[in-house]
Short mmCIF file of C-alpha atoms and ligand atoms in Angstrom, two decimals:
data_model
loop_
_atom_site.label_atom_id
_atom_site.label_comp_id
_atom_site.label_asym_id
_atom_site.label_seq_id
_atom_site.Cartn_x
_atom_site.Cartn_y
_atom_site.Cartn_z
CA UNK A 1 71.75 8.21 -51.63
CA UNK A 2 72.07 4.89 -53.73
CA UNK A 3 69.37 2.02 -54.03
CA UNK A 4 71.39 -0.99 -54.24
CA UNK A 5 70.69 -4.43 -55.19
CA UNK A 6 73.06 -6.72 -53.73
CA UNK A 7 72.95 -10.53 -55.10
CA UNK A 8 74.51 -13.47 -53.28
CA UNK A 9 74.46 -11.52 -50.14
CA UNK A 10 74.04 -14.84 -47.81
CA UNK A 11 77.28 -16.37 -49.21
CA UNK A 12 81.14 -15.40 -48.11
CA UNK A 13 81.96 -12.33 -49.65
CA UNK A 14 78.35 -10.82 -49.90
CA UNK A 15 77.59 -11.24 -46.34
CA UNK A 16 80.84 -9.23 -45.36
CA UNK A 17 79.99 -6.63 -47.82
CA UNK A 18 76.60 -6.24 -46.53
CA UNK A 19 77.62 -5.70 -43.19
CA UNK A 20 80.27 -3.27 -44.36
CA UNK A 21 77.94 -0.99 -46.58
CA UNK A 22 74.74 -0.98 -44.54
CA UNK A 23 76.94 0.22 -41.49
CA UNK A 24 78.89 2.68 -43.23
CA UNK A 25 76.03 4.18 -45.37
CA UNK A 26 72.82 4.36 -43.30
CA UNK A 27 71.29 6.55 -45.89
CA UNK A 28 71.68 3.91 -48.69
CA UNK A 29 68.83 1.35 -48.98
CA UNK A 30 70.05 -2.13 -49.84
CA UNK A 31 68.28 -5.24 -51.05
CA UNK A 32 69.98 -8.58 -50.89
CA UNK A 33 68.60 -11.36 -53.40
CA UNK A 34 69.79 -14.57 -52.87
CA UNK A 35 68.21 -17.95 -53.26
CA UNK A 36 70.23 -19.73 -50.43
CA UNK A 37 71.96 -22.51 -51.79
CA UNK A 38 74.04 -25.05 -50.06
CA UNK A 39 76.82 -22.34 -50.07
CA UNK A 40 74.73 -19.81 -48.22
CA UNK A 41 74.61 -19.36 -44.64
CA UNK A 42 71.49 -17.16 -43.38
CA UNK A 43 72.51 -16.99 -39.69
CA UNK A 44 75.47 -14.68 -40.94
CA UNK A 45 73.34 -11.86 -42.22
CA UNK A 46 70.23 -12.43 -39.93
CA UNK A 47 71.37 -9.53 -37.50
CA UNK A 48 70.95 -7.02 -40.67
CA UNK A 49 67.15 -7.36 -40.29
CA UNK A 50 67.28 -4.86 -37.53
CA UNK A 51 68.38 -2.37 -39.85
CA UNK A 52 65.71 -0.03 -41.64
CA UNK A 53 67.71 0.60 -44.79
CA UNK A 54 67.97 -3.11 -45.38
CA UNK A 55 65.65 -5.83 -46.94
CA UNK A 56 66.35 -9.65 -47.88
CA UNK A 57 64.70 -11.46 -50.59
CA UNK A 58 64.88 -15.07 -51.47
CA UNK A 59 65.07 -15.55 -55.11
CA UNK A 60 66.95 -16.72 -58.09
CA UNK A 61 69.08 -14.19 -60.22
CA UNK A 62 68.09 -16.21 -63.16
CA UNK A 63 64.20 -15.49 -62.55
CA UNK A 64 63.19 -12.71 -65.04
CA UNK A 65 59.95 -11.74 -63.64
CA UNK A 66 61.37 -11.32 -60.14
CA UNK A 67 64.39 -9.39 -61.00
CA UNK A 68 62.33 -6.91 -63.10
CA UNK A 69 59.76 -6.51 -60.36
CA UNK A 70 62.71 -5.98 -57.82
CA UNK A 71 64.31 -3.40 -60.18
CA UNK A 72 61.03 -1.30 -60.75
CA UNK A 73 59.50 -1.46 -57.15
CA UNK A 74 62.75 -0.48 -55.31
CA UNK A 75 63.94 1.85 -58.27
CA UNK A 76 67.26 0.05 -58.14
CA UNK A 77 70.14 2.37 -59.42
CA UNK A 78 73.36 -0.04 -58.25
CA UNK A 79 73.84 -3.49 -58.71
CA UNK A 80 76.62 -5.28 -56.89
CA UNK A 81 76.84 -8.74 -58.18
CA UNK A 82 78.45 -11.48 -56.08
CA UNK A 83 76.00 -14.47 -56.62
CA UNK A 84 77.53 -17.31 -58.29
CA UNK A 85 78.41 -20.81 -57.85
CA UNK A 86 81.81 -20.52 -56.74
CA UNK A 87 83.48 -23.94 -55.92
CA UNK A 88 85.79 -25.23 -58.65
CA UNK A 89 85.68 -28.89 -57.16
CA UNK A 90 81.81 -28.68 -57.75
CA UNK A 91 82.16 -27.19 -61.45
CA UNK A 92 83.97 -30.19 -62.36
CA UNK A 93 81.47 -32.59 -61.08
CA UNK A 94 78.47 -30.61 -62.15
CA UNK A 95 79.28 -28.02 -64.94
CA UNK A 96 75.66 -27.10 -65.91
CA UNK A 97 74.52 -25.18 -62.99
CA UNK A 98 77.72 -23.04 -63.03
CA UNK A 99 76.59 -22.07 -66.68
CA UNK A 100 73.09 -21.42 -65.69
CA UNK A 101 73.93 -19.25 -62.61
CA UNK A 102 77.02 -17.54 -63.60
CA UNK A 103 76.49 -16.94 -67.18
CA UNK A 104 72.42 -16.84 -67.66
CA UNK A 105 72.00 -15.16 -64.26
CA UNK A 106 74.33 -12.42 -64.89
CA UNK A 107 72.96 -12.00 -68.37
CA UNK A 108 69.51 -11.57 -66.77
CA UNK A 109 70.59 -9.06 -64.25
CA UNK A 110 72.10 -7.04 -66.92
CA UNK A 111 69.13 -7.24 -69.41
CA UNK A 112 66.62 -6.22 -66.21
CA UNK A 113 69.03 -3.45 -65.37
CA UNK A 114 68.92 -2.19 -69.40
CA UNK A 115 65.24 -2.35 -69.66
CA UNK A 116 64.68 -0.43 -66.29
CA UNK A 117 67.53 2.12 -66.83
CA UNK A 118 67.68 3.05 -70.49
CA UNK A 119 65.35 4.31 -73.26
CA UNK A 120 67.37 2.96 -76.02
CA UNK A 121 70.92 1.99 -76.07
CA UNK A 122 73.19 5.09 -74.86
CA UNK A 123 70.06 6.70 -73.76
CA UNK A 124 69.64 6.53 -70.12
CA UNK A 125 66.77 7.76 -68.25
CA UNK A 126 67.48 11.12 -66.24
CA UNK A 127 66.43 9.13 -63.09
CA UNK A 128 69.29 6.63 -63.55
CA UNK A 129 71.82 8.89 -64.69
CA UNK A 130 74.03 7.79 -61.77
CA UNK A 131 73.37 4.06 -62.16
CA UNK A 132 76.13 1.68 -61.91
CA UNK A 133 76.38 -2.12 -62.41
CA UNK A 134 79.46 -3.77 -60.50
CA UNK A 135 80.25 -7.32 -61.23
CA UNK A 136 82.27 -9.29 -58.96
CA UNK A 137 84.85 -11.68 -60.39
CA UNK A 138 87.78 -13.72 -59.92
CA UNK A 139 91.68 -13.61 -61.24
CA UNK A 140 90.78 -17.42 -62.12
CA UNK A 141 89.60 -15.93 -65.58
CA UNK A 142 93.20 -15.37 -66.53
CA UNK A 143 94.18 -19.07 -66.13
CA UNK A 144 97.46 -19.83 -64.37
CA UNK A 145 100.76 -18.47 -63.91
CA UNK A 146 104.42 -20.24 -63.80
CA UNK A 147 106.81 -19.17 -60.94
CA UNK A 148 107.14 -15.67 -62.24
CA UNK A 149 104.83 -12.63 -63.41
CA UNK A 150 101.22 -11.20 -62.16
CA UNK A 151 98.05 -10.96 -63.47
CA UNK A 152 97.32 -7.14 -64.86
CA UNK A 153 93.89 -5.55 -66.43
CA UNK A 154 95.66 -6.64 -69.72
CA UNK A 155 96.34 -10.34 -68.98
CA UNK A 156 94.54 -12.75 -71.49
CA UNK A 157 91.36 -14.43 -70.67
CA UNK A 158 92.55 -18.04 -70.43
CA UNK A 159 89.95 -19.82 -67.85
CA UNK A 160 90.78 -23.56 -67.10
CA UNK A 161 87.90 -24.89 -64.91
CA UNK A 162 84.16 -24.89 -65.97
CA UNK A 163 83.74 -22.35 -63.07
CA UNK A 164 86.54 -20.07 -64.30
CA UNK A 165 85.09 -20.50 -67.59
CA UNK A 166 81.70 -19.47 -66.65
CA UNK A 167 82.97 -16.58 -64.74
CA UNK A 168 84.78 -15.60 -67.69
CA UNK A 169 81.73 -15.74 -70.06
CA UNK A 170 79.93 -13.34 -67.56
CA UNK A 171 82.70 -10.95 -67.36
CA UNK A 172 82.57 -10.80 -71.17
CA UNK A 173 78.78 -10.19 -71.16
CA UNK A 174 79.26 -7.42 -68.61
CA UNK A 175 82.04 -5.90 -70.87
CA UNK A 176 79.37 -5.95 -73.93
CA UNK A 177 76.65 -4.05 -72.10
CA UNK A 178 79.13 -1.32 -71.94
CA UNK A 179 80.08 -1.14 -75.37
CA UNK A 180 76.92 -2.30 -76.93
CA UNK A 181 74.24 -0.33 -74.78
CA UNK A 182 76.48 2.14 -72.91
CA UNK A 183 75.75 0.70 -69.40
CA UNK A 184 77.61 1.96 -66.43
CA UNK A 185 79.67 -1.07 -65.83
CA UNK A 186 82.75 -2.20 -63.86
CA UNK A 187 84.33 -5.59 -63.53
CA UNK A 188 86.60 -6.49 -60.40
CA UNK A 189 88.61 -9.35 -60.30
CA UNK A 190 89.99 -10.40 -57.12
CA UNK A 191 92.36 -13.09 -55.80
CA UNK A 192 91.30 -15.89 -53.10
CA UNK A 193 89.70 -14.09 -50.04
CA UNK A 194 89.64 -15.55 -46.75
CA UNK A 195 87.85 -14.48 -43.42
CA UNK A 196 84.52 -14.82 -41.46
CA UNK A 197 81.36 -16.57 -43.06
CA UNK A 198 83.11 -18.93 -45.51
CA UNK A 199 81.50 -22.44 -46.33
CA UNK A 200 83.72 -25.02 -45.12
CA UNK A 201 84.39 -26.72 -48.43
CA UNK A 202 86.82 -23.81 -49.35
CA UNK A 203 90.32 -24.44 -47.95
CA UNK A 204 91.14 -22.39 -44.96
CA UNK A 205 87.63 -23.06 -43.06
CA UNK A 206 88.06 -26.64 -44.08
CA UNK A 207 91.54 -27.12 -42.67
CA UNK A 208 90.53 -25.54 -39.27
CA UNK A 209 87.30 -27.75 -39.13
CA UNK A 210 89.07 -30.82 -39.76
CA UNK A 211 92.13 -29.97 -37.63
CA UNK A 212 89.51 -29.36 -34.76
CA UNK A 213 87.34 -32.39 -35.40
CA UNK A 214 90.62 -34.93 -35.73
CA UNK A 215 90.05 -35.45 -39.59
CA UNK A 216 92.42 -35.73 -42.35
CA UNK A 217 93.76 -32.37 -43.54
CA UNK A 218 93.44 -32.87 -47.45
CA UNK A 219 96.12 -31.00 -49.66
CA UNK A 220 96.12 -31.41 -53.26
CA UNK A 221 99.19 -32.69 -55.13
CA UNK A 222 102.43 -31.86 -52.99
CA UNK A 223 100.86 -28.47 -51.81
CA UNK A 224 102.78 -26.31 -54.16
CA UNK A 225 100.18 -24.53 -55.52
CA UNK A 226 100.11 -20.81 -54.92
CA UNK A 227 97.26 -18.30 -54.08
CA UNK A 228 97.41 -14.68 -53.53
CA UNK A 229 95.20 -14.48 -50.15
CA UNK A 230 93.26 -11.24 -49.43
CA UNK A 231 91.17 -10.43 -46.20
CA UNK A 232 87.77 -10.20 -47.07
CA UNK A 233 87.27 -6.80 -45.50
CA UNK A 234 90.16 -5.55 -47.82
CA UNK A 235 88.03 -6.96 -50.83
CA UNK A 236 85.14 -5.04 -49.36
CA UNK A 237 86.78 -1.52 -49.11
CA UNK A 238 88.24 -2.09 -52.53
CA UNK A 239 84.51 -2.61 -53.83
CA UNK A 240 83.60 0.60 -52.11
CA UNK A 241 86.40 2.39 -53.76
CA UNK A 242 85.17 1.07 -57.19
CA UNK A 243 81.43 2.06 -56.20
CA UNK A 244 82.36 5.50 -55.48
CA UNK A 245 85.34 6.40 -57.62
CA UNK A 246 85.69 3.60 -60.41
CA UNK A 247 85.55 4.66 -63.98
CA UNK A 248 82.95 3.65 -66.02
CA UNK A 249 83.79 0.35 -68.26
CA UNK A 250 87.02 -0.29 -66.60
CA UNK A 251 88.16 -3.53 -64.86
CA UNK A 252 90.02 -3.41 -61.62
CA UNK A 253 92.22 -6.26 -60.21
CA UNK A 254 92.39 -6.49 -56.55
CA UNK A 255 94.87 -8.30 -54.72
CA UNK A 256 97.47 -7.66 -51.89
CA UNK A 257 100.73 -9.13 -53.07
CA UNK A 258 100.14 -11.88 -50.61
CA UNK A 259 101.41 -15.34 -52.25
CA UNK A 260 101.50 -18.52 -50.29
CA UNK A 261 102.09 -21.91 -51.15
CA UNK A 262 99.32 -24.12 -50.11
CA UNK A 263 101.34 -26.20 -47.60
CA UNK A 264 102.73 -23.20 -46.20
CA UNK A 265 99.40 -21.91 -45.54
CA UNK A 266 98.15 -24.96 -43.97
CA UNK A 267 101.37 -25.27 -41.81
CA UNK A 268 100.59 -21.69 -40.58
CA UNK A 269 97.07 -22.65 -39.50
CA UNK A 270 98.10 -25.69 -37.89
CA UNK A 271 100.83 -23.61 -35.86
CA UNK A 272 98.24 -21.08 -34.75
CA UNK A 273 95.79 -23.95 -33.63
CA UNK A 274 98.71 -25.71 -31.80
CA UNK A 275 98.96 -22.36 -29.87
CA UNK A 276 95.16 -21.89 -29.40
CA UNK A 277 93.94 -25.36 -28.73
CA UNK A 278 96.91 -27.42 -28.29
CA UNK A 279 97.05 -31.24 -28.26
CA UNK A 280 99.55 -33.83 -27.55
CA UNK A 281 100.94 -33.67 -31.10
CA UNK A 282 100.67 -30.82 -33.52
CA UNK A 283 98.15 -30.60 -35.98
CA UNK A 284 100.26 -30.90 -38.75
CA UNK A 285 100.53 -34.67 -38.28
CA UNK A 286 96.65 -34.54 -39.63
CA UNK A 287 97.99 -33.19 -42.95
CA UNK A 288 97.36 -36.17 -45.88
CA UNK A 289 98.44 -35.32 -49.26
CA UNK A 290 95.64 -36.14 -52.05
CA UNK A 291 95.50 -36.63 -55.68
CA UNK A 292 95.74 -33.50 -57.22
CA UNK A 293 92.60 -31.68 -58.86
CA UNK A 294 92.13 -31.90 -62.47
CA UNK A 295 93.54 -29.10 -64.36
CA UNK A 296 94.64 -27.38 -60.93
CA UNK A 297 96.08 -24.05 -61.84
CA UNK A 298 99.70 -23.80 -60.39
CA UNK A 299 99.65 -20.05 -59.25
CA UNK A 300 97.74 -16.83 -59.15
CA UNK A 301 99.13 -13.60 -58.35
CA UNK A 302 97.63 -10.14 -58.88
CA UNK A 303 99.54 -6.81 -59.77
CA UNK A 304 97.00 -4.37 -58.05
CA UNK A 305 99.03 -1.46 -59.26
CA UNK A 306 95.91 0.12 -61.20
CA UNK A 307 93.62 0.17 -58.22
CA UNK A 308 96.26 1.40 -55.91
CA UNK A 309 97.26 4.12 -58.34
CA UNK A 310 93.96 5.42 -59.62
CA UNK A 311 91.73 4.47 -56.57
CA UNK A 312 94.18 4.96 -53.92
CA UNK A 313 93.25 1.50 -52.46
CA UNK A 314 95.36 -0.96 -50.72
CA UNK A 315 94.96 -3.58 -48.19
CA UNK A 316 94.69 -2.45 -44.59
CA UNK A 317 95.01 -5.35 -42.46
CA UNK A 318 98.18 -7.63 -42.31
CA UNK A 319 97.96 -11.07 -43.38
CA UNK A 320 99.13 -12.86 -40.02
CA UNK A 321 96.77 -10.77 -37.86
CA UNK A 322 93.85 -11.15 -40.38
CA UNK A 323 94.48 -15.08 -40.41
CA UNK A 324 94.53 -15.28 -36.60
CA UNK A 325 91.26 -13.29 -36.29
CA UNK A 326 89.74 -15.65 -38.90
CA UNK A 327 91.03 -18.57 -37.14
CA UNK A 328 89.26 -17.27 -33.90
CA UNK A 329 86.18 -16.60 -35.65
CA UNK A 330 85.88 -20.47 -36.70
CA UNK A 331 87.18 -21.65 -33.38
CA UNK A 332 83.75 -19.83 -32.00
CA UNK A 333 81.64 -21.21 -34.93
CA UNK A 334 83.09 -24.65 -34.59
CA UNK A 335 82.45 -24.70 -30.85
CA UNK A 336 86.00 -24.88 -30.03
CA UNK A 337 86.87 -21.35 -28.83
P1 LIG B 401 79.51 -18.15 -51.96
O1 LIG B 401 79.56 -19.53 -52.65
O2 LIG B 401 80.18 -18.17 -50.69
O3 LIG B 401 78.34 -17.45 -52.19
C1 LIG B 401 77.55 -17.22 -53.31
C2 LIG B 401 76.28 -17.07 -52.76
O4 LIG B 401 75.28 -16.69 -53.96
C3 LIG B 401 75.52 -17.69 -51.98
O5 LIG B 401 74.81 -17.16 -50.93
C4 LIG B 401 74.33 -18.40 -52.66
O6 LIG B 401 73.21 -18.96 -52.26
C5 LIG B 401 74.04 -17.32 -53.77
N1 LIG B 401 73.66 -18.05 -55.03
C6 LIG B 401 74.12 -18.85 -55.97
N2 LIG B 401 73.42 -18.98 -56.82
C7 LIG B 401 72.32 -18.27 -56.92
C8 LIG B 401 71.33 -17.69 -57.83
N3 LIG B 401 70.96 -18.52 -58.65
N4 LIG B 401 70.42 -16.92 -57.31
C9 LIG B 401 70.65 -16.28 -56.16
N5 LIG B 401 71.78 -16.35 -55.30
C10 LIG B 401 72.45 -17.31 -55.83
O7 LIG B 401 80.81 -17.32 -52.95
P2 LIG B 401 81.77 -16.08 -52.46
O8 LIG B 401 82.97 -16.96 -52.28
O9 LIG B 401 81.19 -15.18 -51.44
O10 LIG B 401 82.03 -15.20 -53.75
C11 LIG B 401 81.04 -14.09 -54.42
C12 LIG B 401 81.65 -13.89 -55.60
O11 LIG B 401 83.01 -13.56 -55.59
C13 LIG B 401 81.41 -14.87 -56.54
O12 LIG B 401 81.01 -14.41 -57.75
C14 LIG B 401 82.81 -15.30 -56.72
O13 LIG B 401 83.04 -15.75 -58.27
C15 LIG B 401 83.54 -14.22 -56.74
N6 LIG B 401 85.13 -14.29 -56.11
C16 LIG B 401 85.12 -15.10 -55.04
C17 LIG B 401 86.62 -15.20 -54.47
C18 LIG B 401 86.97 -16.00 -53.28
O14 LIG B 401 88.15 -16.20 -52.82
N7 LIG B 401 85.77 -16.71 -52.34
C19 LIG B 401 87.82 -14.67 -54.94
C20 LIG B 401 87.50 -13.46 -55.98
C21 LIG B 401 86.06 -13.36 -56.70
#
């Protein structure tokens, strides 16, 4: 029986994970803290209110008093930390909120957990001997790859955007609580996720939305950038494996060897839409190449050998099927289904 604090559960991955964990482990108690920024959508998790093992609290992860109170009152022994400012383009416009939420928010969670779980460094309270802090991070902390090679757990931290730099800083703080205080921490660095519940500022929902509304489908540069796509439910099963079998102090890279050039991905989405909701001309005609993002990383790709080998995890859902399911979900959401 775990008492879990999930942060950022009204966002994309957090909402998918909450649904997954609450249904899979009815014996676990889960409290979700989210301050409902523009990136969240409470309607995605409203239905969870029916579960007796679940509670929601609107709060900021940077608030020391509230996090301390939540830890004590709910006897939290597990933190799964998703909350973040997550959009690279926004981080270029306004980096300060990224430092605040991603760095200071993570530090606050670590420190409040330390205060509640420990008597002193490396001396944990008996009640919390199974405690665990899982930090959900991104492969973007490793910077960019050329045409070849993969990120591994040994790759150098070389973040290129204010977003990835703030996530890198948070990863290092998490690491420090393991080495300095003996906290049971694990960091996961995942590749690009897709699936239901994502904000339409992100590539896949934006393309579907704009296509349906007859708007341009903006593609940075020439659409050559490569991302390694993972269905969000596969990410949830990976986090579940880490929660139950992950080794203390370790990092796990999560990905499914599913690299796509942005232009290829957008073409695929257009082709599926052409079948689902045909128009006179293909949605491909709406594609518009726009000036590239500053500091745009060329390629991300993960070697997931460690999590496959040590935790026996691998993605279960084929990309094409998952993309079709995802598109069908957004067709309903955007009222075209
Ligand atoms: P998201 O932007 O969809 O959701 C973030 C959630 O955090 C939102 O509900 C927001 O309201 C909440 N939040 C933001 N600031 C907060 C604060 N100060 N206090 C409380 N809540 C706050 O993000 P996502 O795509 O679901 O990503 C979740 C995590 O996974 C992030 O840490 C991100 O870095 C990481 N990640 C995302 C991807 C991806 O492809 N989306 C890939 C790898 C890792």
